[in-house]
Amino acid sequence: MEPLRAAGRRFSAAVTGRWSAWLVLLVALALSGAVVSLGGEARTSNDPTGALPASTESVEAAALARQLPGGRVNPALVVYSRDGAPLDAGDEAAIGVHVRAFAPVATGPISPPVLSPDRSAALLAVPLPADASPDEVTDAVDRLRDAAREGLPSGLTAQVSGGAGFRADVASSFDGANLTLLLVTVAVVAGLLIVTYRSPWLWLVPLAVVGAADVTANGLIAVLSRAVDLPIDPSTTGIVDVLVFGAGTNYALLLIARYREELRRRPDRREALRRALTSAGPAVAASATTVVLSLLTLTVAVLRNDRAIGVAGAVGITTAALYGLVVLPAALAVCGRGLFWPFVPRPGQPEPTRAGGWAKVGAVVARRPRAVLAGVLILLVVLSSGLAGARLGLSKTEQFRVQAESIDGLRTLSRHFPAGAADPTVVVGRAAAEEPLLSAITGTPGVASARPSGRTADLVGVDVVLAAEPDSAASYDTIRELRDRVHAVPGADARVGGTVAANLDTRDAAVRDLRVVVPLILAVVLLVLTVLLRSLVAPLLLVATVVGTFFAALGASVLLFTHVLGYPALDTSVPLLSLLFLVALGVDYNIFLAARAREEAAGAGTRQGILTSLAVTGGVITSAGVLLAAVFAVLGVLPLVTLTEIGIIVGLGVLLDTLLVRTLLVPAIVLLLGRWFWWPGALARQADPAPSGAGSDPPDGAGSSPPDGAGSGPPDGATPAREGAPAGQ
């Protein structure tokens, strides 16, 4: 361990030196500028099934459908209605005029309008290219909507929906949304930093460093996306911004809190900064390593969007950690103690945290650890009970938090046409087996109608309208039954695709990823905690508390979504991503608390070590947790229900972790287990010093301030001897 400590001291001296700190800042500025200039736009994908593996049946069906005449179109559906009243001759004439007006936008002939059975609605399909970019689709749909509003008789409405309309609304909903997200995130972080530091300018330093890290990370992600053909959609960019600002600010809070602590002990501010970086740096590095490795477990996911979030998030967290460990100390080094004005830490000042509010909380937990443990566990179980009513999977009409014309059009269609008419399921098979294939399709329960949609010498396509609401349980049952039946047709070699089939495949893939990736995430966290804490019991218990926090947050959020916000279900990607972010980021606080407790326990014993750790880290963990929860809540400014759900679950989970689990439950567990919490490490063999007054309760001031000049850990270059262990172990 001594070579590592020596390397750490050399590193801290290099980034905090009188001239080297300026050099670090100049190099960081130059590198950031170069990355931003080279970054450009990240690669995006226009393929609706691009998130699924090529071997998925809906993807195979889409590939076959593109070989059919008209298979490379993505129609925009224009829905005409009169609020339930039948359409009259004037309405039909106006629709006929629109057929000619839409022709310049369409990529092929426009079929005659289709009237609903009750003649109260009409449907017009306008073919648009399936491989068009999001900007091209948005432009075409905007032109259609402008043309559709012209010349309408009074009372007649026209809504542009369908696949093209939905893609255009998704793209338009993100116009400026990520900028808004970034601005709101910066405002939230700035406000909370001002409240935390109570200084007019200290907050500017970490905010500037984290902001530079975010810009640099986005540039790196853009370059990487083009280099390895990894599409990055706008929601991924928003998630990465939140990760960088949340984690980066947490790292800054921990380092600056330790720096301020050292400034109260040492007259040389650079020496204080070096000690703070040497002490807090390993915890930050371990925390970042855990998050990065956890994010990279998503590379084994089958959903391409999840893999993109994993890789992009890992780049973002790595960048945030490097800026926090290199650029932030250099920035602090060039500033004097006055940076903390008006509360400037001076040598000889008492450490307020050691006898403050969290020290009193620790004393309460120490007096009644069993009661605290039972109370927190009961609360977590009660909150987890909300999972009983959870449902997985959102339909198209349920994915927007804001009004979208494509969604309104789908609802109009569902009132007047069979539920699946707006987006038919597509079956593609061999032309030689067309008749038995059609017979199998029409004989499937839940199929409202079926008609051939295109032929080649070898293939035939069939558009299938389902009777059930798209993306409902009944529609998924119909897709499964339909697949079973067409697969049984001899020589058909048929594939079932379309939006509903793709959504079913996506949900199944999400469930598979949840089963495969979650154990990997937990294994990564266990491994890092085991190496950091040199224990087996502590990592297992700490991971268990994080998992318990996740289920409690998920259950409470389901109740909120169902009974307050009116969301019918969790989106397919929400459980996995929420668990990933909550476990990976929640372990930060485990590391901050447990690493400091281990440091303190080396000299004062496990009992006093956890109480001192709670006293001195409780404030920074609370500040970091509140800030991270607020940053994730900012995802709610984006228009998709998926991101709002992730933001709420992670934000609520972080608050539970910060205010209950990390500050009450974990200390209670450590106090009950004592030194066995560190088993089989050396600390498990070190008996706690006998308390003054055997059997007495610890005083409220447990963990009070050490004598002037005494550090919370060992002096430079030394490790105190522990009972049963040689000095320096």
XYZ file of C-alpha atoms in Angstrom:
729
model
C 0.000 0.000 0.000
C 2.875 2.384 0.668
C 3.815 2.740 -3.052
C 0.198 3.703 -3.774
C 0.202 6.262 -0.969
C 3.479 7.702 -2.247
C 2.056 7.899 -5.777
C -1.011 9.637 -4.404
C 1.108 12.204 -2.577
C 3.141 12.892 -5.727
C -0.034 13.280 -7.772
C -1.638 15.659 -5.266
C 1.545 17.722 -5.128
C 1.626 17.955 -8.934
C -1.929 19.257 -9.349
C -1.790 21.690 -6.404
C 1.673 23.246 -6.863
C 2.158 27.001 -7.178
C 2.928 26.842 -10.927
C 1.842 23.323 -11.835
C -1.769 24.119 -10.865
C -1.849 26.879 -13.497
C -0.343 24.480 -16.025
C -3.050 21.904 -15.251
C -5.759 24.508 -15.821
C -4.252 25.661 -19.124
C -3.868 22.086 -20.417
C -7.433 21.229 -19.368
C -8.741 24.342 -21.115
C -6.850 23.502 -24.310
C -7.973 19.872 -24.318
C -11.588 20.799 -23.633
C -11.539 23.330 -26.456
C -10.071 20.771 -28.858
C -12.667 18.139 -27.943
C -15.555 20.588 -28.291
C -14.320 21.780 -31.696
C -13.964 18.194 -32.950
C -17.166 16.920 -31.344
C -19.868 18.099 -33.714
C -23.151 16.204 -33.846
C -23.558 12.721 -32.428
C -24.730 9.973 -34.755
C -28.489 9.308 -34.666
C -30.657 6.507 -36.070
C -33.835 6.769 -38.161
C -34.751 3.090 -37.865
C -37.823 2.524 -35.624
C -36.542 -0.995 -34.874
C -32.913 0.087 -34.522
C -32.859 -0.579 -30.765
C -33.489 -4.308 -31.242
C -31.004 -6.999 -32.334
C -31.042 -7.981 -36.012
C -32.183 -11.511 -35.070
C -35.433 -10.246 -33.487
C -38.507 -11.263 -35.488
C -39.903 -7.739 -35.832
C -36.540 -6.540 -37.186
C -36.413 -9.446 -39.664
C -39.981 -8.617 -40.749
C -39.037 -4.962 -41.282
C -36.028 -5.981 -43.395
C -38.223 -8.233 -45.567
C -40.927 -5.560 -45.851
C -38.389 -3.132 -47.303
C -38.027 -5.489 -50.280
C -41.728 -5.103 -51.124
C -43.200 -2.338 -53.292
C -43.944 0.536 -50.952
C -41.950 -1.133 -48.216
C -39.613 1.830 -47.893
C -42.329 4.297 -46.910
C -43.420 5.564 -43.520
C -46.953 6.867 -44.036
C -48.395 9.907 -42.373
C -52.053 9.326 -41.569
C -54.390 12.308 -41.882
C -57.545 11.765 -39.812
C -60.655 13.815 -40.554
C -63.553 13.933 -38.102
C -66.496 16.061 -37.027
C -66.597 15.291 -33.281
C -68.780 12.238 -33.788
C -71.127 13.688 -36.416
C -71.266 12.044 -39.876
C -69.207 13.613 -42.650
C -71.232 15.337 -45.355
C -70.633 15.834 -49.077
C -68.807 19.119 -48.463
C -66.410 17.375 -46.104
C -65.661 14.643 -48.632
C -65.067 17.251 -51.334
C -62.597 19.114 -49.093
C -60.749 15.866 -48.394
C -60.504 15.259 -52.142
C -58.917 18.691 -52.563
C -56.383 17.794 -49.871
C -55.398 14.640 -51.755
C -54.129 16.871 -54.546
C -52.590 19.386 -52.107
C -50.596 16.644 -50.351
C -49.161 15.246 -53.594
C -46.006 17.466 -53.627
C -45.076 16.160 -50.141
C -45.796 12.480 -50.807
C -43.181 10.124 -52.232
C -45.761 8.058 -54.105
C -49.437 7.901 -55.057
C -51.937 8.689 -52.321
C -54.684 6.101 -51.936
C -58.317 7.271 -51.877
C -59.620 8.222 -48.427
C -61.127 5.433 -46.292
C -64.367 6.209 -44.449
C -65.086 4.690 -41.047
C -68.039 2.280 -40.762
C -70.169 5.011 -39.140
C -69.026 7.581 -41.783
C -67.998 9.994 -38.987
C -64.280 9.896 -39.805
C -62.022 9.521 -42.832
C -58.449 8.301 -43.098
C -55.911 9.410 -45.700
C -52.470 7.749 -45.940
C -49.685 9.971 -47.313
C -46.504 7.977 -48.104
C -43.213 9.474 -46.849
C -39.713 7.961 -47.129
C -38.892 5.581 -44.276
C -35.182 6.433 -44.351
C -35.663 10.201 -44.047
C -33.781 12.018 -41.283
C -35.727 13.353 -38.282
C -35.446 16.901 -39.674
C -36.784 15.794 -43.061
C -39.702 13.947 -41.469
C -40.526 16.923 -39.257
C -40.438 19.276 -42.244
C -42.713 17.006 -44.320
C -45.213 16.570 -41.476
C -45.248 20.325 -40.815
C -46.046 20.933 -44.499
C -48.837 18.361 -44.354
C -50.299 19.956 -41.241
C -50.224 23.400 -42.826
C -51.935 22.083 -45.967
C -54.477 20.076 -43.928
C -55.705 23.193 -42.126
C -56.507 25.034 -45.337
C -59.997 24.969 -46.834
C -61.606 22.904 -44.080
C -65.375 23.334 -43.736
C -66.490 24.683 -40.382
C -66.438 21.967 -37.697
C -64.240 19.554 -39.650
C -60.846 18.801 -38.069
C -57.745 17.224 -39.619
C -55.006 15.587 -37.533
C -51.711 14.232 -38.909
C -50.736 11.037 -37.119
C -49.253 7.631 -37.952
C -45.622 6.612 -37.792
C -44.361 9.754 -39.518
C -46.476 12.044 -37.348
C -45.286 10.361 -34.182
C -41.610 10.612 -35.231
C -42.067 14.283 -36.061
C -43.689 15.008 -32.695
C -40.914 13.187 -30.820
C -38.265 15.167 -32.716
C -40.123 18.467 -32.251
C -40.667 17.845 -28.548
C -36.897 17.821 -28.057
C -36.356 21.095 -29.937
C -34.653 23.194 -27.280
C -35.612 20.677 -24.576
C -32.044 19.587 -23.868
C -30.939 23.206 -23.673
C -33.768 23.861 -21.232
C -32.739 20.782 -19.260
C -29.136 21.995 -19.138
C -30.101 25.514 -18.045
C -32.474 24.257 -15.353
C -29.826 21.782 -14.152
C -27.221 24.541 -13.912
C -29.686 26.762 -12.048
C -30.567 23.989 -9.577
C -26.920 23.085 -8.973
C -25.935 26.741 -8.562
C -28.758 27.398 -6.108
C -27.986 24.370 -3.978
C -24.242 25.113 -3.987
C -24.922 28.676 -2.816
C -27.098 27.357 0.011
C -24.499 24.707 0.898
C -21.433 26.962 0.912
C -23.083 30.253 1.941
C -20.441 32.057 -0.081
C -20.942 34.540 -2.930
C -18.267 32.963 -5.124
C -17.114 29.570 -3.844
C -19.948 27.867 -5.761
C -18.628 29.256 -9.049
C -15.502 27.061 -8.943
C -17.158 23.601 -8.774
C -19.942 24.724 -11.108
C -17.448 25.919 -13.732
C -15.401 22.720 -13.461
C -18.463 20.442 -13.712
C -19.842 22.530 -16.586
C -16.548 22.171 -18.472
C -16.626 18.424 -17.809
C -20.151 18.193 -19.231
C -19.272 20.068 -22.426
C -16.144 17.949 -22.872
C -18.047 14.717 -22.245
C -20.653 15.603 -24.872
C -17.888 16.265 -27.390
C -16.213 12.940 -26.615
C -19.530 11.098 -26.903
C -20.228 12.672 -30.302
C -16.813 11.602 -31.608
C -17.243 8.101 -30.167
C -20.741 7.681 -31.605
C -19.448 8.286 -35.112
C -16.331 6.164 -34.622
C -18.105 3.012 -33.395
C -21.513 3.476 -35.086
C -23.353 4.078 -31.807
C -26.551 6.130 -32.288
C -27.167 8.687 -29.530
C -30.711 10.019 -29.258
C -31.691 13.280 -27.503
C -32.921 11.489 -24.384
C -29.503 9.848 -23.946
C -27.855 13.269 -24.159
C -30.195 14.571 -21.463
C -29.467 11.623 -19.182
C -25.703 12.089 -19.589
C -25.989 15.791 -18.714
C -27.803 14.863 -15.506
C -25.250 12.163 -14.665
C -22.272 14.469 -15.178
C -23.734 17.350 -13.190
C -25.053 15.085 -10.431
C -21.979 12.916 -9.952
C -19.469 15.686 -10.706
C -21.019 18.002 -8.129
C -21.081 15.176 -5.565
C -17.352 14.635 -6.065
C -16.755 18.368 -5.668
C -18.806 18.496 -2.462
C -16.808 15.671 -0.907
C -13.419 17.118 -1.859
C -14.234 20.673 -0.797
C -15.736 19.468 2.503
C -12.530 17.560 3.272
C -10.436 20.567 2.151
C -12.314 22.855 4.520
C -11.794 20.333 7.312
C -8.035 20.281 6.673
C -7.860 24.105 6.495
C -8.959 24.190 10.144
C -5.903 22.120 11.034
C -3.101 23.423 8.832
C -1.729 26.914 8.155
C -0.455 25.957 4.674
C -3.499 25.866 2.399
C -1.669 23.910 -0.310
C -0.687 21.273 2.216
C -4.296 21.199 3.418
C -5.464 20.720 -0.166
C -2.937 17.948 -0.733
C -4.097 16.179 2.426
C -7.735 16.567 1.376
C -7.040 15.194 -2.096
C -4.990 12.297 -0.700
C -7.767 11.448 1.783
C -10.885 12.038 -0.323
C -9.385 11.167 -3.711
C -9.490 7.366 -3.259
C -13.163 7.527 -2.246
C -13.993 9.650 -5.293
C -11.972 7.358 -7.571
C -13.627 4.255 -6.112
C -17.058 5.818 -6.446
C -16.460 6.835 -10.077
C -14.997 3.421 -10.894
C -18.090 1.746 -9.480
C -20.444 3.934 -11.507
C -18.431 3.523 -14.718
C -18.180 -0.256 -14.401
C -21.888 -0.457 -13.541
C -22.785 1.591 -16.612
C -20.586 -0.581 -18.799
C -22.585 -3.646 -17.769
C -25.219 -2.266 -20.147
C -22.967 -3.283 -23.030
C -24.306 -6.830 -22.579
C -27.893 -5.584 -22.970
C -29.670 -6.536 -26.179
C -31.428 -3.174 -26.481
C -29.186 -0.805 -28.400
C -30.552 2.287 -26.620
C -29.516 0.845 -23.271
C -26.050 0.086 -24.615
C -25.770 3.674 -25.858
C -26.739 5.009 -22.413
C -24.177 2.715 -20.788
C -21.282 3.769 -23.018
C -22.202 7.464 -23.089
C -22.780 7.521 -19.325
C -19.430 5.837 -18.688
C -17.698 8.498 -20.788
C -19.544 11.217 -18.875
C -18.746 9.864 -15.405
C -15.090 9.258 -16.320
C -14.807 12.840 -17.531
C -16.540 14.172 -14.407
C -14.189 12.182 -12.141
C -11.053 13.328 -13.992
C -12.126 16.952 -13.787
C -13.025 16.501 -10.123
C -9.689 14.913 -9.214
C -7.405 16.979 -11.455
C -8.982 20.243 -12.594
C -10.952 21.080 -9.424
C -7.925 20.741 -7.066
C -5.885 22.886 -9.452
C -8.645 25.518 -9.494
C -8.829 25.480 -5.685
C -5.045 25.714 -5.460
C -4.886 29.005 -7.370
C -7.491 30.525 -5.033
C -6.745 31.507 -1.460
C -8.660 30.858 1.731
C -10.755 33.891 0.881
C -12.634 31.697 -1.563
C -14.643 30.502 1.469
C -15.584 34.041 2.576
C -17.462 34.949 4.729
C -16.916 31.663 6.622
C -13.172 31.320 6.128
C -11.712 28.209 7.827
C -8.636 29.020 9.978
C -6.177 26.769 11.837
C -7.284 26.099 15.382
C -10.982 26.517 14.701
C -13.089 23.645 16.081
C -14.575 21.269 13.549
C -18.323 22.068 13.819
C -19.467 18.833 12.218
C -17.997 16.668 14.972
C -20.429 17.969 17.568
C -23.178 19.154 15.214
C -26.574 17.829 14.241
C -25.366 14.600 12.670
C -23.275 13.814 15.746
C -26.497 14.067 17.758
C -28.264 11.800 15.264
C -25.446 9.299 15.706
C -25.883 9.444 19.484
C -29.600 8.661 19.125
C -28.866 5.727 16.815
C -26.177 4.476 19.223
C -28.658 4.469 22.110
C -31.375 2.517 20.233
C -29.823 0.795 17.216
C -32.361 -2.064 17.187
C -35.329 0.296 17.231
C -33.817 2.408 14.452
C -33.051 -0.682 12.379
C -36.587 -2.056 12.783
C -38.237 1.297 12.056
C -36.337 1.950 8.830
C -36.833 -1.621 7.574
C -40.580 -1.440 8.222
C -40.796 1.839 6.306
C -38.886 0.376 3.342
C -41.183 -2.674 3.279
C -44.309 -0.500 3.395
C -43.084 1.653 0.523
C -42.123 -1.447 -1.486
C -45.704 -2.735 -1.244
C -46.647 -0.251 -3.971
C -45.071 -2.648 -6.492
C -48.134 -4.903 -6.178
C -49.978 -2.795 -8.748
C -47.089 -2.177 -11.146
C -47.538 -2.702 -14.906
C -44.761 -2.687 -17.494
C -45.038 -1.110 -20.947
C -46.430 2.171 -22.305
C -48.332 2.466 -25.567
C -47.695 5.295 -28.026
C -50.599 7.302 -26.672
C -49.138 7.075 -23.152
C -45.565 8.180 -23.827
C -45.972 11.982 -23.987
C -46.510 14.269 -21.020
C -47.401 17.121 -23.362
C -50.121 17.355 -25.983
C -49.104 15.963 -29.377
C -51.220 16.006 -32.535
C -50.111 12.504 -33.508
C -51.418 11.139 -30.199
C -54.701 13.040 -30.527
C -55.036 11.625 -34.048
C -54.472 8.072 -32.793
C -57.220 8.550 -30.213
C -59.581 9.836 -32.916
C -58.763 6.818 -35.085
C -59.408 4.396 -32.232
C -62.897 5.865 -31.720
C -64.003 5.314 -35.321
C -61.860 2.505 -36.728
C -60.706 -0.870 -35.388
C -58.111 -0.245 -32.679
C -55.164 -1.413 -34.773
C -56.121 0.361 -38.003
C -53.770 3.291 -37.418
C -50.681 1.102 -37.351
C -51.298 -2.349 -38.873
C -49.207 -5.349 -37.986
C -47.130 -6.543 -40.942
C -46.706 -10.194 -41.884
C -44.173 -11.030 -44.613
C -43.861 -14.537 -46.054
C -43.207 -16.475 -49.225
C -45.472 -15.636 -52.158
C -45.956 -19.330 -52.951
C -47.717 -19.811 -49.599
C -49.943 -16.715 -49.834
C -53.321 -18.466 -49.581
C -52.574 -20.697 -46.558
C -50.762 -17.761 -44.934
C -53.831 -15.506 -45.339
C -56.035 -18.296 -44.008
C -53.846 -18.689 -40.923
C -53.850 -14.939 -40.323
C -57.596 -14.391 -40.667
C -58.255 -17.430 -38.481
C -56.235 -16.017 -35.601
C -58.385 -14.789 -32.670
C -58.036 -11.022 -32.232
C -57.435 -10.238 -35.933
C -60.040 -7.767 -37.220
C -58.994 -7.848 -40.886
C -56.100 -8.713 -43.189
C -55.248 -7.814 -46.768
C -52.199 -8.253 -49.022
C -50.161 -5.053 -49.163
C -47.457 -5.853 -51.708
C -45.836 -8.631 -53.679
C -42.610 -9.565 -55.398
C -41.783 -12.754 -57.229
C -40.706 -14.289 -53.928
C -42.405 -12.386 -51.100
C -45.875 -11.257 -50.107
C -46.755 -8.730 -47.428
C -49.999 -8.727 -45.450
C -51.326 -5.780 -43.428
C -53.119 -7.111 -40.355
C -55.480 -4.952 -38.296
C -55.786 -6.072 -34.674
C -59.013 -5.717 -32.753
C -57.302 -4.933 -29.439
C -55.884 -1.583 -28.376
C -52.232 -1.317 -29.506
C -49.708 -2.344 -26.839
C -52.371 -3.748 -24.559
C -52.025 -7.200 -23.044
C -54.667 -8.455 -25.494
C -52.743 -7.103 -28.496
C -49.556 -8.817 -27.300
C -51.457 -12.088 -26.880
C -52.730 -11.718 -30.447
C -49.183 -11.139 -31.757
C -47.921 -14.263 -29.979
C -50.798 -16.354 -31.310
C -50.350 -14.908 -34.797
C -46.670 -15.809 -34.775
C -47.416 -19.353 -33.682
C -49.930 -19.796 -36.495
C -47.942 -18.292 -39.369
C -44.787 -20.129 -38.303
C -46.757 -23.365 -38.635
C -47.707 -22.672 -42.289
C -45.570 -24.993 -44.449
C -43.191 -23.153 -46.760
C -44.336 -19.678 -45.635
C -41.195 -18.816 -43.658
C -43.232 -15.896 -42.345
C -42.207 -13.097 -39.994
C -44.569 -10.899 -37.953
C -43.551 -7.263 -37.497
C -44.956 -3.774 -37.168
C -45.069 -1.377 -34.242
C -47.005 -3.568 -31.799
C -44.784 -6.578 -32.549
C -41.660 -4.426 -32.158
C -42.933 -3.078 -28.837
C -43.597 -6.634 -27.643
C -40.067 -7.633 -28.659
C -38.715 -4.546 -26.891
C -40.559 -5.417 -23.691
C -39.309 -9.008 -23.810
C -35.763 -7.742 -24.426
C -36.076 -5.330 -21.493
C -37.126 -8.174 -19.187
C -34.182 -10.249 -20.440
C -31.791 -7.350 -19.866
C -33.167 -6.843 -16.369
C -32.438 -10.482 -15.503
C -28.953 -10.450 -16.996
C -27.638 -6.957 -16.257
C -28.868 -6.530 -12.679
C -26.716 -9.380 -11.267
C -23.723 -7.930 -13.120
C -24.331 -4.483 -11.608
C -24.561 -5.934 -8.098
C -21.431 -8.031 -8.682
C -19.482 -4.954 -9.812
C -20.565 -2.942 -6.766
C -19.719 -5.839 -4.446
C -16.295 -6.228 -5.997
C -15.383 -2.551 -5.695
C -16.633 -2.327 -2.100
C -14.760 -5.517 -1.191
C -11.497 -4.141 -2.552
C -12.030 -0.725 -0.962
C -13.182 -1.903 2.473
C -11.196 -5.182 2.565
C -14.245 -6.944 3.951
C -16.941 -9.382 2.838
C -19.672 -8.655 5.360
C -19.701 -4.877 4.872
C -20.116 -4.950 1.057
C -22.924 -7.520 1.220
C -24.856 -5.496 3.774
C -24.261 -2.175 2.025
C -25.438 -3.540 -1.331
C -28.488 -5.053 0.364
C -29.418 -1.633 1.759
C -29.142 -0.050 -1.697
C -31.321 -2.759 -3.250
C -33.869 -2.287 -0.473
C -33.852 1.441 -1.156
C -34.489 0.778 -4.858
C -37.549 -1.392 -4.213
C -38.921 1.151 -1.749
C -38.401 4.011 -4.201
C -39.919 2.005 -7.055
C -42.951 1.023 -4.990
C -43.557 4.563 -3.748
C -43.119 5.921 -7.271
C -45.629 3.448 -8.714
C -48.195 4.727 -6.204
C -47.366 8.302 -7.227
C -47.576 7.514 -10.935
C -50.847 5.615 -10.616
C -52.805 7.728 -8.139
C -51.425 11.238 -8.641
C -49.825 11.658 -12.070
C -52.110 9.267 -13.928
C -49.364 7.242 -15.649
C -50.784 3.790 -16.445
C -47.488 1.874 -16.372
C -43.708 1.928 -16.143
C -41.964 2.132 -19.483
C -40.006 -0.986 -20.404
C -36.575 0.576 -19.825
C -37.420 2.287 -16.536
C -36.766 -0.514 -13.971
C -33.304 -1.377 -15.326
C -32.070 2.192 -15.785
C -33.512 3.330 -12.454
C -31.842 0.464 -10.616
C -28.572 1.103 -12.426
C -28.484 4.808 -11.574
C -29.712 4.334 -8.024
C -27.349 1.476 -7.161
C -24.330 2.946 -8.957
C -24.833 6.481 -7.632
C -26.219 5.418 -4.257
C -23.053 3.458 -3.608
C -21.260 6.830 -3.651
C -22.698 7.549 -0.231
C -21.829 4.044 0.970
C -18.257 4.682 -0.078
C -18.117 8.172 1.464
C -19.509 6.910 4.783
C -17.837 3.492 4.996
C -14.412 4.607 3.771
C -14.317 7.366 6.395
C -15.626 4.959 9.054
C -12.861 2.508 8.205
C -10.264 5.290 8.407
C -11.543 6.396 11.807
C -11.990 2.830 13.095
C -8.273 2.131 12.572
C -7.494 4.331 15.551
C -10.730 4.691 17.535
C -12.531 1.381 16.987
C -15.576 0.512 14.906
C -18.193 2.054 17.202
C -16.529 5.440 17.435
C -15.427 5.199 13.810
C -18.984 4.988 12.432
C -20.210 7.742 14.787
C -17.383 10.064 13.776
C -17.916 9.223 10.103
C -21.617 10.007 10.388
C -20.852 13.267 12.166
C -18.312 14.541 9.622
C -19.847 13.129 6.422
C -23.543 13.457 7.306
C -23.691 17.052 6.133
C -21.872 16.497 2.852
C -23.824 13.295 2.118
C -27.098 15.114 2.782
C -26.079 18.031 0.571
C -24.901 15.676 -2.168
C -28.045 13.568 -1.962
C -30.436 16.507 -2.070
C -28.507 17.969 -4.985
C -28.458 14.676 -6.911
C -32.180 14.120 -6.288
C -32.951 17.636 -7.506
C -30.817 17.169 -10.614
C -32.579 13.926 -11.535
C -35.952 15.556 -10.887
C -35.000 18.072 -13.588
C -35.485 15.238 -16.127
C -39.148 16.107 -15.714
C -38.685 19.133 -17.988
C -38.255 16.728 -20.921
C -41.512 15.716 -22.635
C -41.332 11.913 -22.370
C -42.998 9.987 -19.548
C -40.048 7.552 -19.534
C -37.566 10.222 -18.472
C -39.961 11.679 -15.915
C -40.398 8.224 -14.359
C -36.642 7.646 -14.188
C -36.091 11.080 -12.669
C -38.725 10.583 -9.965
C -37.655 7.043 -9.037
C -33.957 7.893 -8.818
C -34.605 11.223 -7.064
C -36.866 9.628 -4.455
C -34.441 6.728 -4.020
C -31.510 9.073 -3.475
C -33.456 10.982 -0.818
C -34.382 7.748 0.956
C -30.779 6.599 0.749
C -29.412 9.921 1.984
C -31.843 10.735 4.778
C -32.703 7.266 6.089
C -30.536 4.428 4.868
C -27.073 5.980 4.877
C -27.611 8.062 8.007
C -29.768 5.757 10.150
C -29.922 2.190 8.851
C -26.231 1.643 8.029
C -24.940 3.156 11.316
C -27.442 0.997 13.231
C -26.195 -2.130 11.432
C -22.560 -1.239 12.115
C -23.243 -0.503 15.777
C -25.044 -3.846 16.224
C -22.368 -5.896 14.442
C -19.401 -4.001 15.810
C -16.009 -5.069 14.504
C -17.574 -8.091 12.725
C -18.866 -5.623 10.149
C -15.302 -5.622 8.746
C -14.881 -9.425 8.684
C -12.551 -10.969 7.575
C -10.354 -7.856 7.356
C -7.832 -6.747 9.959
C -10.348 -4.405 11.604
C -12.466 -7.447 12.518
C -9.632 -8.522 14.811
C -9.357 -5.114 16.486
C -11.445 -4.798 19.639
C -13.064 -1.438 20.302
C -11.566 0.602 23.158
C -13.598 0.291 26.342
C -15.955 3.279 26.702
C -15.555 5.512 29.704
C -18.127 4.343 32.192
C -18.871 0.767 31.191
C -22.378 0.234 29.971
C -23.197 3.935 29.791
C -24.829 5.479 26.782
C -22.558 7.479 24.504
C -22.834 11.187 25.122
C -24.451 13.404 22.529
C -21.076 14.835 21.783
C -19.602 11.484 20.757
C -16.943 12.124 18.223
C -16.194 15.630 19.472
C -13.471 17.769 18.001
C -9.916 16.465 18.379
C -7.164 18.525 19.942
C -5.880 21.406 17.869
C -3.820 20.170 14.996
C -4.937 16.558 15.311
C -6.137 15.019 12.100
C -9.020 12.644 11.659
C -6.657 10.064 10.251
C -3.016 9.094 10.646
C -0.229 11.602 10.115
C 1.478 11.862 6.753
C 3.067 8.657 5.675
C 1.973 6.671 8.733
C -0.795 4.271 9.614
C -1.567 3.659 13.277
C -0.888 0.182 14.595
C -4.002 -1.871 15.256
C -4.438 -4.544 17.829
C -3.506 -7.843 16.294
C -2.018 -6.227 13.173
C 1.486 -4.981 12.461
C 2.044 -1.291 12.069
C 1.623 -0.094 8.539
C -0.677 -2.919 7.462
